[in-house]
mmCIF file of C-alpha atoms and ligand atoms in Angstrom:
data_model
loop_
_atom_site.group_PDB
_atom_site.id
_atom_site.type_symbol
_atom_site.label_atom_id
_atom_site.label_comp_id
_atom_site.label_asym_id
_atom_site.label_seq_id
_atom_site.Cartn_x
_atom_site.Cartn_y
_atom_site.Cartn_z
ATOM 1 C CA MET A 26 -23.914 -5.509 22.228
ATOM 2 C CA HIS A 27 -21.660 -8.571 21.419
ATOM 3 C CA ALA A 28 -17.915 -9.057 20.925
ATOM 4 C CA ALA A 29 -15.137 -11.602 20.065
ATOM 5 C CA VAL A 30 -13.741 -12.055 23.538
ATOM 6 C CA VAL A 31 -10.313 -13.936 24.479
ATOM 7 C CA ASP A 32 -10.502 -15.102 27.979
ATOM 8 C CA ASP A 33 -7.398 -17.168 27.345
ATOM 9 C CA PHE A 34 -4.367 -17.242 25.287
ATOM 10 C CA ARG A 35 -4.356 -20.903 24.496
ATOM 11 C CA THR A 36 -8.015 -20.817 23.380
ATOM 12 C CA PRO A 37 -9.784 -19.129 20.232
ATOM 13 C CA PRO A 38 -12.245 -16.056 21.034
ATOM 14 C CA ALA A 39 -15.531 -16.430 22.184
ATOM 15 C CA TYR A 40 -18.828 -14.711 20.945
ATOM 16 C CA ARG A 41 -20.496 -13.046 24.078
ATOM 17 C CA GLU A 42 -22.093 -9.978 25.250
ATOM 18 C CA VAL A 43 -19.953 -7.093 26.558
ATOM 19 C CA THR A 44 -20.192 -3.440 27.808
ATOM 20 C CA LEU A 45 -18.471 -0.786 25.504
ATOM 21 C CA PRO A 46 -15.894 0.853 27.730
ATOM 22 C CA GLU A 47 -16.560 4.766 28.173
ATOM 23 C CA PRO A 48 -14.650 6.719 25.314
ATOM 24 C CA GLN A 49 -11.327 8.203 26.600
ATOM 25 C CA GLU A 50 -10.271 11.698 25.321
ATOM 26 C CA GLY A 51 -9.962 11.666 21.732
ATOM 27 C CA GLN A 52 -11.961 8.483 21.155
ATOM 28 C CA VAL A 53 -15.338 7.977 19.353
ATOM 29 C CA PRO A 54 -17.709 5.213 19.647
ATOM 30 C CA VAL A 55 -17.728 3.573 16.074
ATOM 31 C CA ASP A 56 -20.208 1.134 14.404
ATOM 32 C CA VAL A 57 -18.076 -1.718 12.934
ATOM 33 C CA VAL A 58 -18.687 -2.808 9.825
ATOM 34 C CA ALA A 59 -16.106 -5.149 9.249
ATOM 35 C CA ALA A 60 -12.928 -6.525 11.058
ATOM 36 C CA ALA A 61 -10.292 -8.725 9.335
ATOM 37 C CA LEU A 62 -8.250 -11.876 10.848
ATOM 38 C CA HIS A 63 -4.875 -11.031 9.937
ATOM 39 C CA PRO A 64 -1.825 -12.971 11.246
ATOM 40 C CA ARG A 65 -1.228 -9.664 13.631
ATOM 41 C CA VAL A 66 -4.719 -10.316 15.172
ATOM 42 C CA ARG A 67 -3.902 -13.970 15.780
ATOM 43 C CA SER A 68 -0.464 -13.129 17.557
ATOM 44 C CA GLN A 69 -2.532 -10.393 19.320
ATOM 45 C CA ALA A 70 -5.134 -13.182 20.408
ATOM 46 C CA ASP A 71 -2.703 -15.561 21.605
ATOM 47 C CA GLY A 72 -0.429 -13.490 23.264
ATOM 48 C CA SER A 73 2.547 -13.836 21.158
ATOM 49 C CA HIS A 74 3.023 -10.447 19.409
ATOM 50 C CA TYR A 75 6.000 -8.348 20.612
ATOM 51 C CA THR A 76 3.875 -5.625 21.566
ATOM 52 C CA SER A 77 1.370 -8.160 23.804
ATOM 53 C CA THR A 78 1.044 -7.823 27.553
ATOM 54 C CA ASP A 79 -0.580 -10.380 29.774
ATOM 55 C CA ALA A 80 -4.016 -8.269 30.004
ATOM 56 C CA LEU A 81 -6.883 -10.580 29.552
ATOM 57 C CA PRO A 82 -10.022 -10.611 28.719
ATOM 58 C CA LEU A 83 -9.289 -8.688 25.379
ATOM 59 C CA VAL A 84 -11.366 -7.912 22.317
ATOM 60 C CA PRO A 85 -8.909 -8.807 19.651
ATOM 61 C CA GLY A 86 -8.718 -6.720 16.304
ATOM 62 C CA VAL A 87 -6.296 -4.449 15.266
ATOM 63 C CA ASP A 88 -8.280 -2.383 12.535
ATOM 64 C CA GLY A 89 -11.346 -2.232 10.481
ATOM 65 C CA VAL A 90 -14.227 -0.455 8.798
ATOM 66 C CA GLY A 91 -16.688 1.330 10.768
ATOM 67 C CA ARG A 92 -19.307 4.000 10.496
ATOM 68 C CA ASP A 93 -18.578 7.145 12.878
ATOM 69 C CA PRO A 94 -21.178 9.062 14.821
ATOM 70 C CA GLU A 95 -21.870 11.524 11.599
ATOM 71 C CA GLY A 96 -22.331 8.464 9.288
ATOM 72 C CA VAL A 97 -18.815 8.499 7.651
ATOM 73 C CA LEU A 98 -17.506 5.345 6.687
ATOM 74 C CA ARG A 99 -13.927 5.230 7.885
ATOM 75 C CA TYR A 100 -10.706 2.707 7.873
ATOM 76 C CA PHE A 101 -9.199 2.851 11.495
ATOM 77 C CA VAL A 102 -6.414 1.172 13.156
ATOM 78 C CA LEU A 103 -6.388 0.539 17.035
ATOM 79 C CA PRO A 104 -3.253 0.440 19.554
ATOM 80 C CA GLY A 105 -4.151 -3.236 19.646
ATOM 81 C CA THR A 106 -4.571 -3.336 23.486
ATOM 82 C CA ALA A 107 -7.596 -4.363 25.219
ATOM 83 C CA TRP A 108 -10.397 -3.384 23.066
ATOM 84 C CA GLY A 109 -10.266 -3.939 19.278
ATOM 85 C CA SER A 110 -12.192 -3.934 16.266
ATOM 86 C CA MET A 111 -13.957 -7.537 16.492
ATOM 87 C CA ALA A 112 -16.668 -6.141 18.049
ATOM 88 C CA GLU A 113 -20.030 -4.736 17.402
ATOM 89 C CA ARG A 114 -19.001 -1.243 18.454
ATOM 90 C CA THR A 115 -15.424 0.140 19.156
ATOM 91 C CA LEU A 116 -13.455 3.385 20.421
ATOM 92 C CA VAL A 117 -11.620 5.037 17.214
ATOM 93 C CA ASP A 118 -9.274 7.706 17.480
ATOM 94 C CA PRO A 119 -10.394 9.657 14.495
ATOM 95 C CA ALA A 120 -6.933 10.909 13.686
ATOM 96 C CA ARG A 121 -5.931 7.271 13.298
ATOM 97 C CA SER A 122 -8.510 6.942 10.355
ATOM 98 C CA ALA A 123 -9.227 7.867 6.933
ATOM 99 C CA PRO A 124 -12.824 8.437 5.285
ATOM 100 C CA LEU A 125 -13.694 6.032 2.632
ATOM 101 C CA PRO A 126 -15.550 6.854 -0.448
ATOM 102 C CA ASP A 127 -19.101 6.084 -0.849
ATOM 103 C CA GLY A 128 -19.708 2.530 -2.570
ATOM 104 C CA VAL A 129 -16.513 0.895 -1.583
ATOM 105 C CA ASP A 130 -16.700 -2.680 -0.273
ATOM 106 C CA PRO A 131 -16.161 -2.442 3.439
ATOM 107 C CA VAL A 132 -14.989 -6.301 3.288
ATOM 108 C CA VAL A 133 -12.095 -5.928 0.510
ATOM 109 C CA VAL A 134 -10.801 -2.868 2.485
ATOM 110 C CA ALA A 135 -11.023 -4.463 5.776
ATOM 111 C CA ALA A 136 -9.087 -7.564 4.177
ATOM 112 C CA ALA A 137 -6.408 -5.582 2.173
ATOM 113 C CA MET A 138 -5.443 -2.768 4.339
ATOM 114 C CA ASN A 139 -3.244 -4.204 6.621
ATOM 115 C CA PRO A 140 -1.566 -6.391 4.387
ATOM 116 C CA ALA A 141 -0.944 -3.602 1.788
ATOM 117 C CA MET A 142 0.174 -1.276 4.443
ATOM 118 C CA SER A 143 2.889 -3.507 5.277
ATOM 119 C CA SER A 144 4.659 -2.988 1.744
ATOM 120 C CA TRP A 145 3.678 0.276 1.165
ATOM 121 C CA LEU A 146 5.039 1.717 4.595
ATOM 122 C CA ALA A 147 8.346 -0.144 3.725
ATOM 123 C CA LEU A 148 8.684 1.085 0.311
ATOM 124 C CA THR A 149 7.889 4.868 1.191
ATOM 125 C CA ARG A 150 9.147 4.953 4.958
ATOM 126 C CA ARG A 151 12.031 2.277 5.215
ATOM 127 C CA VAL A 152 13.768 2.447 1.616
ATOM 128 C CA GLU A 153 15.426 5.426 0.081
ATOM 129 C CA ARG A 154 13.998 4.930 -3.574
ATOM 130 C CA THR A 155 11.177 2.729 -4.734
ATOM 131 C CA ALA A 156 11.028 4.303 -8.235
ATOM 132 C CA GLY A 157 13.395 2.307 -10.676
ATOM 133 C CA ALA A 158 14.273 0.169 -7.945
ATOM 134 C CA ARG A 159 15.116 -3.783 -8.179
ATOM 135 C CA VAL A 160 13.057 -5.385 -5.447
ATOM 136 C CA LEU A 161 12.899 -9.048 -4.343
ATOM 137 C CA VAL A 162 9.950 -10.117 -2.179
ATOM 138 C CA LEU A 163 10.559 -13.074 -0.251
ATOM 139 C CA GLY A 164 7.466 -14.891 0.786
ATOM 140 C CA ALA A 165 5.114 -13.491 -2.001
ATOM 141 C CA THR A 166 2.261 -16.110 -2.016
ATOM 142 C CA GLY A 167 0.506 -14.808 1.105
ATOM 143 C CA SER A 168 -2.058 -11.667 1.250
ATOM 144 C CA ALA A 169 0.833 -9.395 2.075
ATOM 145 C CA GLY A 170 3.311 -10.685 -0.182
ATOM 146 C CA ARG A 171 0.934 -10.992 -3.117
ATOM 147 C CA LEU A 172 0.011 -7.040 -2.330
ATOM 148 C CA ALA A 173 3.803 -6.205 -2.190
ATOM 149 C CA VAL A 174 4.282 -7.188 -6.045
ATOM 150 C CA GLN A 175 1.437 -5.040 -7.010
ATOM 151 C CA VAL A 176 2.391 -1.988 -4.671
ATOM 152 C CA ALA A 177 6.227 -2.214 -5.627
ATOM 153 C CA LYS A 178 5.029 -1.771 -9.424
ATOM 154 C CA ARG A 179 2.847 0.670 -8.614
ATOM 155 C CA LEU A 180 5.208 2.425 -6.891
ATOM 156 C CA GLY A 181 7.596 2.530 -9.909
ATOM 157 C CA ALA A 182 9.934 -0.246 -9.176
ATOM 158 C CA ALA A 183 11.866 -1.192 -12.407
ATOM 159 C CA HIS A 184 12.087 -5.199 -11.592
ATOM 160 C CA VAL A 185 10.369 -7.411 -9.192
ATOM 161 C CA THR A 186 11.318 -10.837 -8.444
ATOM 162 C CA ALA A 187 8.460 -12.620 -6.261
ATOM 163 C CA ALA A 188 9.874 -15.827 -4.291
ATOM 164 C CA GLY A 189 7.429 -18.521 -2.577
ATOM 165 C CA ARG A 190 6.960 -21.725 -1.607
ATOM 166 C CA ASN A 191 3.630 -22.492 -3.170
ATOM 167 C CA ARG A 192 3.983 -23.120 -6.691
ATOM 168 C CA GLU A 193 0.219 -22.656 -7.690
ATOM 169 C CA GLU A 194 0.220 -19.196 -5.890
ATOM 170 C CA LEU A 195 3.821 -18.377 -7.499
ATOM 171 C CA GLU A 196 2.348 -18.900 -11.271
ATOM 172 C CA ARG A 197 -0.371 -16.341 -10.794
ATOM 173 C CA LEU A 198 2.060 -13.549 -10.003
ATOM 174 C CA PRO A 199 3.656 -12.412 -13.413
ATOM 175 C CA ALA A 200 -0.030 -11.457 -14.343
ATOM 176 C CA LEU A 201 -0.308 -9.065 -11.012
ATOM 177 C CA GLY A 202 3.233 -7.467 -12.087
ATOM 178 C CA ALA A 203 6.076 -9.976 -11.104
ATOM 179 C CA ASP A 204 8.855 -9.755 -13.476
ATOM 180 C CA ALA A 205 10.430 -13.096 -12.297
ATOM 181 C CA VAL A 206 9.725 -15.750 -9.705
ATOM 182 C CA ILE A 207 11.778 -18.329 -7.382
ATOM 183 C CA ALA A 208 9.961 -21.277 -6.377
ATOM 184 C CA LEU A 209 11.341 -21.687 -2.613
ATOM 185 C CA SER A 210 10.097 -25.383 -2.504
ATOM 186 C CA ASP A 211 12.423 -26.241 -5.577
ATOM 187 C CA GLU A 212 15.719 -28.152 -5.181
ATOM 188 C CA PRO A 213 18.115 -26.184 -2.738
ATOM 189 C CA ASP A 214 20.860 -25.233 -5.663
ATOM 190 C CA ALA A 215 17.885 -24.018 -7.745
ATOM 191 C CA VAL A 216 16.759 -21.726 -5.072
ATOM 192 C CA ARG A 217 20.361 -20.544 -4.755
ATOM 193 C CA ALA A 218 20.770 -20.046 -8.383
ATOM 194 C CA GLY A 219 17.407 -18.067 -8.512
ATOM 195 C CA LEU A 220 18.466 -15.948 -5.545
ATOM 196 C CA ALA A 221 22.030 -15.242 -6.857
ATOM 197 C CA ALA A 222 20.677 -14.581 -10.154
ATOM 198 C CA ALA A 223 18.101 -11.704 -8.482
ATOM 199 C CA GLY A 224 20.919 -10.710 -5.852
ATOM 200 C CA ARG A 225 23.086 -9.311 -8.513
ATOM 201 C CA ASP A 226 21.752 -6.105 -8.983
ATOM 202 C CA LEU A 227 19.082 -6.131 -6.051
ATOM 203 C CA ASP A 228 18.191 -2.625 -4.547
ATOM 204 C CA VAL A 229 15.562 -3.880 -1.929
ATOM 205 C CA VAL A 230 14.252 -6.858 -0.183
ATOM 206 C CA LEU A 231 10.588 -6.926 1.345
ATOM 207 C CA ASP A 232 11.135 -10.060 3.547
ATOM 208 C CA TYR A 233 7.909 -11.630 4.932
ATOM 209 C CA VAL A 234 9.646 -14.887 5.929
ATOM 210 C CA TRP A 235 12.707 -14.577 8.060
ATOM 211 C CA GLY A 236 14.024 -17.607 10.016
ATOM 212 C CA GLY A 237 16.489 -19.962 7.741
ATOM 213 C CA THR A 238 15.362 -18.781 4.488
ATOM 214 C CA THR A 239 16.656 -15.216 4.993
ATOM 215 C CA ALA A 240 20.205 -16.665 6.014
ATOM 216 C CA THR A 241 19.802 -18.839 2.922
ATOM 217 C CA ALA A 242 19.158 -15.757 0.953
ATOM 218 C CA LEU A 243 21.759 -13.767 1.891
ATOM 219 C CA ARG A 244 24.523 -16.687 1.651
ATOM 220 C CA ALA A 245 23.409 -16.501 -2.287
ATOM 221 C CA VAL A 246 23.252 -13.023 -2.653
ATOM 222 C CA VAL A 247 26.619 -11.807 -1.063
ATOM 223 C CA PRO A 248 28.912 -13.579 -3.767
ATOM 224 C CA ALA A 249 26.565 -12.671 -6.527
ATOM 225 C CA ARG A 250 26.578 -8.935 -6.202
ATOM 226 C CA ARG A 251 28.059 -6.946 -9.233
ATOM 227 C CA GLU A 252 29.042 -3.614 -7.276
ATOM 228 C CA ASP A 253 29.696 -4.681 -3.479
ATOM 229 C CA ASP A 254 29.144 -1.310 -2.194
ATOM 230 C CA ARG A 255 25.553 -0.638 -4.142
ATOM 231 C CA LEU A 256 22.824 -0.204 -1.437
ATOM 232 C CA LEU A 257 20.675 -2.980 -0.448
ATOM 233 C CA THR A 258 18.138 -2.373 1.690
ATOM 234 C CA TRP A 259 16.962 -5.489 3.043
ATOM 235 C CA VAL A 260 13.167 -4.796 4.945
ATOM 236 C CA GLN A 261 12.448 -7.300 7.683
ATOM 237 C CA ILE A 262 8.677 -7.193 7.687
ATOM 238 C CA GLY A 263 7.273 -10.779 8.453
ATOM 239 C CA SER A 264 8.406 -13.880 10.048
ATOM 240 C CA VAL A 265 6.254 -16.883 8.640
ATOM 241 C CA GLY A 266 9.381 -18.977 8.402
ATOM 242 C CA GLY A 267 10.680 -18.300 11.758
ATOM 243 C CA LEU A 268 10.913 -15.246 14.451
ATOM 244 C CA GLU A 269 14.942 -15.534 14.559
ATOM 245 C CA SER A 270 17.524 -15.853 11.466
ATOM 246 C CA PRO A 271 21.319 -17.061 11.622
ATOM 247 C CA ILE A 272 22.403 -13.779 9.590
ATOM 248 C CA PRO A 273 25.929 -14.555 8.181
ATOM 249 C CA SER A 274 28.194 -12.025 9.398
ATOM 250 C CA ALA A 275 29.935 -11.660 6.257
ATOM 251 C CA ALA A 276 26.732 -10.298 4.952
ATOM 252 C CA LEU A 277 27.553 -7.207 6.694
ATOM 253 C CA ARG A 278 30.743 -6.705 5.876
ATOM 254 C CA ALA A 279 31.077 -8.030 2.223
ATOM 255 C CA MET A 280 28.550 -6.025 0.757
ATOM 256 C CA ASN A 281 26.859 -2.446 1.473
ATOM 257 C CA LEU A 282 23.587 -4.190 3.342
ATOM 258 C CA ARG A 283 21.352 -1.953 5.218
ATOM 259 C CA LEU A 284 19.310 -4.431 7.531
ATOM 260 C CA VAL A 285 15.907 -2.456 8.700
ATOM 261 C CA GLY A 286 12.602 -3.648 9.744
ATOM 262 C CA SER A 287 8.965 -1.987 9.187
ATOM 263 C CA GLY A 288 5.959 -2.545 11.617
ATOM 264 C CA GLN A 289 4.685 -1.097 14.424
ATOM 265 C CA GLY A 290 7.164 0.560 16.390
ATOM 266 C CA SER A 291 9.858 0.906 13.750
ATOM 267 C CA VAL A 292 7.352 3.256 11.659
ATOM 268 C CA ALA A 293 6.190 6.502 13.488
ATOM 269 C CA PRO A 294 2.457 6.625 14.171
ATOM 270 C CA SER A 295 2.400 9.871 12.544
ATOM 271 C CA ASP A 296 3.911 8.264 9.416
ATOM 272 C CA VAL A 297 1.318 5.358 9.412
ATOM 273 C CA VAL A 298 -1.640 7.916 9.841
ATOM 274 C CA ALA A 299 -0.009 10.218 6.860
ATOM 275 C CA GLU A 300 -0.277 7.359 4.599
ATOM 276 C CA LEU A 301 -3.375 5.869 5.261
ATOM 277 C CA PRO A 302 -5.522 8.035 3.094
ATOM 278 C CA ALA A 303 -3.255 6.960 0.108
ATOM 279 C CA ILE A 304 -3.460 3.458 0.640
ATOM 280 C CA ALA A 305 -7.164 3.553 1.212
ATOM 281 C CA THR A 306 -7.429 5.428 -1.936
ATOM 282 C CA GLU A 307 -4.894 2.653 -3.709
ATOM 283 C CA ILE A 308 -7.082 -0.269 -2.205
ATOM 284 C CA THR A 309 -10.710 1.191 -3.374
ATOM 285 C CA THR A 310 -9.382 2.408 -7.082
ATOM 286 C CA GLY A 311 -6.275 0.374 -7.678
ATOM 287 C CA GLY A 312 -7.758 -2.706 -8.743
ATOM 288 C CA TYR A 313 -5.896 -4.879 -6.614
ATOM 289 C CA ASP A 314 -6.199 -8.653 -6.576
ATOM 290 C CA VAL A 315 -7.721 -9.442 -3.035
ATOM 291 C CA ARG A 316 -8.775 -12.590 -1.686
ATOM 292 C CA ALA A 317 -11.467 -11.544 0.952
ATOM 293 C CA ARG A 318 -14.128 -13.469 2.398
ATOM 294 C CA ALA A 319 -17.222 -12.488 4.961
ATOM 295 C CA VAL A 320 -18.086 -14.141 8.071
ATOM 296 C CA PRO A 321 -20.340 -13.463 10.622
ATOM 297 C CA LEU A 322 -18.895 -12.308 13.851
ATOM 298 C CA ARG A 323 -20.970 -14.810 15.764
ATOM 299 C CA ASP A 324 -19.101 -17.373 13.816
ATOM 300 C CA VAL A 325 -15.862 -16.009 15.195
ATOM 301 C CA ARG A 326 -14.618 -19.314 16.945
ATOM 302 C CA ALA A 327 -15.079 -21.630 13.875
ATOM 303 C CA ALA A 328 -13.379 -18.881 11.571
ATOM 304 C CA TRP A 329 -10.278 -18.845 13.693
ATOM 305 C CA THR A 330 -9.899 -22.503 13.198
ATOM 306 C CA ALA A 331 -10.864 -22.318 9.384
ATOM 307 C CA SER A 332 -8.397 -23.549 6.860
ATOM 308 C CA THR A 333 -8.450 -21.272 3.737
ATOM 309 C CA ASP A 334 -6.475 -18.940 1.567
ATOM 310 C CA ASP A 335 -8.851 -16.053 1.587
ATOM 311 C CA ARG A 336 -8.495 -13.258 4.112
ATOM 312 C CA LEU A 337 -11.600 -13.963 6.566
ATOM 313 C CA VAL A 338 -13.388 -10.648 7.521
ATOM 314 C CA LEU A 339 -15.676 -10.656 10.835
ATOM 315 C CA VAL A 340 -18.759 -8.813 9.956
ATOM 316 C CA PRO A 341 -20.988 -8.071 13.060
HETATM 317 N N1 NAP B 16 5.451 -5.472 9.603
HETATM 318 C C1 NAP B 16 4.004 -5.164 9.147
HETATM 319 O O1 NAP B 16 3.810 -4.016 8.688
HETATM 320 C C2 NAP B 16 2.969 -6.451 8.462
HETATM 321 C C3 NAP B 16 2.115 -6.083 8.441
HETATM 322 C C4 NAP B 16 1.341 -7.341 7.383
HETATM 323 C C5 NAP B 16 1.616 -8.593 7.766
HETATM 324 N N2 NAP B 16 2.610 -8.796 8.471
HETATM 325 C C6 NAP B 16 3.630 -10.134 8.570
HETATM 326 O O2 NAP B 16 3.805 -10.283 7.568
HETATM 327 C C7 NAP B 16 3.631 -11.879 7.297
HETATM 328 C C8 NAP B 16 2.754 -12.446 6.162
HETATM 329 O O3 NAP B 16 1.385 -11.622 6.496
HETATM 330 P P1 NAP B 16 0.158 -12.034 5.408
HETATM 331 O O4 NAP B 16 -0.814 -11.267 5.829
HETATM 332 O O5 NAP B 16 0.398 -12.303 4.141
HETATM 333 O O6 NAP B 16 -0.112 -13.868 6.099
HETATM 334 P P2 NAP B 16 -0.805 -14.840 5.206
HETATM 335 O O7 NAP B 16 -1.684 -14.156 4.259
HETATM 336 O O8 NAP B 16 -1.248 -15.963 6.155
HETATM 337 O O9 NAP B 16 0.178 -15.493 4.339
HETATM 338 C C9 NAP B 16 1.732 -16.099 4.848
HETATM 339 C C10 NAP B 16 2.136 -16.692 3.805
HETATM 340 O O10 NAP B 16 3.068 -17.276 4.404
HETATM 341 C C11 NAP B 16 3.709 -18.572 3.152
HETATM 342 N N3 NAP B 16 4.555 -19.196 4.482
HETATM 343 C C12 NAP B 16 4.213 -19.863 5.389
HETATM 344 N N4 NAP B 16 5.573 -20.201 5.985
HETATM 345 C C13 NAP B 16 6.564 -20.050 4.881
HETATM 346 C C14 NAP B 16 7.860 -20.429 4.553
HETATM 347 N N5 NAP B 16 8.568 -20.973 5.451
HETATM 348 N N6 NAP B 16 8.469 -19.743 3.513
HETATM 349 C C15 NAP B 16 7.860 -19.135 2.610
HETATM 350 N N7 NAP B 16 6.552 -19.082 2.755
HETATM 351 C C16 NAP B 16 5.894 -19.578 3.985
HETATM 352 C C17 NAP B 16 2.143 -19.379 3.174
HETATM 353 O O11 NAP B 16 2.295 -19.869 2.210
HETATM 354 P P3 NAP B 16 2.328 -21.330 1.795
HETATM 355 O O12 NAP B 16 1.759 -22.201 3.154
HETATM 356 O O13 NAP B 16 0.996 -21.651 0.827
HETATM 357 O O14 NAP B 16 3.398 -21.481 1.182
HETATM 358 C C18 NAP B 16 1.205 -18.130 3.605
HETATM 359 O O15 NAP B 16 0.726 -17.864 1.916
HETATM 360 C C19 NAP B 16 3.067 -12.433 8.835
HETATM 361 O O16 NAP B 16 4.244 -12.622 9.554
HETATM 362 C C20 NAP B 16 2.635 -11.134 9.223
HETATM 363 O O17 NAP B 16 2.370 -10.875 10.426
HETATM 364 C C21 NAP B 16 3.845 -7.596 8.714
#
């Protein structure tokens, strides 16, 4: 059988012949139907993810849609170690999967589950209450941020502000549920004013950007709070703007700020598994705006370097 294989962290994966390892206890072989190229997969394949080890070669892919030995179509998550989902077959723990209804588009499910999960888990597992909350999505123009706007509304958020630097994408977000937008590409004074206005009564931030943007946002929000002791839960989810952020110390003293993360490690695997069926149902029935494009697995190397806003999904 064939798979995408990373032999060197500096080079995109190659499509080549491999042998599926023997299943370990609790694993079943699954025919992969679709596996998406998420940022998480890129960081697995270049060795930069915080869970990465130096072990090579590896087959990339942290999740996917596949058909199990009983013929059931399932969405599955993988630990992100040596054998991933970008292969004709992979090994899945059925307990870390959710069956999918007949007739769903596996490419859309593979594309949307990982980015949708980022906000779903944050809002259901890392935040005290989403219903009625005022939410800021920082970095709202990517796959995960766009879905975060929709998921927050779906989970009952009273008001969602979407902040992003791509103006064209930002303008599409009110139609997906955003009540207000902030263009991070505007002049710094305008950005600060927008963040301060949003920050007055904010309850939750879903932060996909981090880096200097987060520090700027906190500097704008702290003096703007209407009630300093109102809880603001700031959830660190992504880091497209930088892996580190110079958080102002006053932010933690001058307001009731709770800084938490949401991701592999901070959300218990049992909690992820518990939410999978609900997220799969959402994706397949919720009418979410998902931009997905199928690419043959054999073209994995070209897919790696393609420039596109669509979430590419490798199809064996
Ligand atoms: N913790 C989790 O559970 C979890 C799950 C999924 C994803 N993530 C993380 O979330 C982040 C986004 O993932 P994704 O799937 O949405 O990726 P994506 O579809 O590639 O989107 C990334 C977006 O970030 C924008 N961007 C890049 N640099 C920016 C900056 N400095 N300021 C503002 N926006 C910037 C880009 O927009 P423009 O270039 O057009 O401005 C792009 O639209 C990644 O860091 C990913 O690893 C975390």
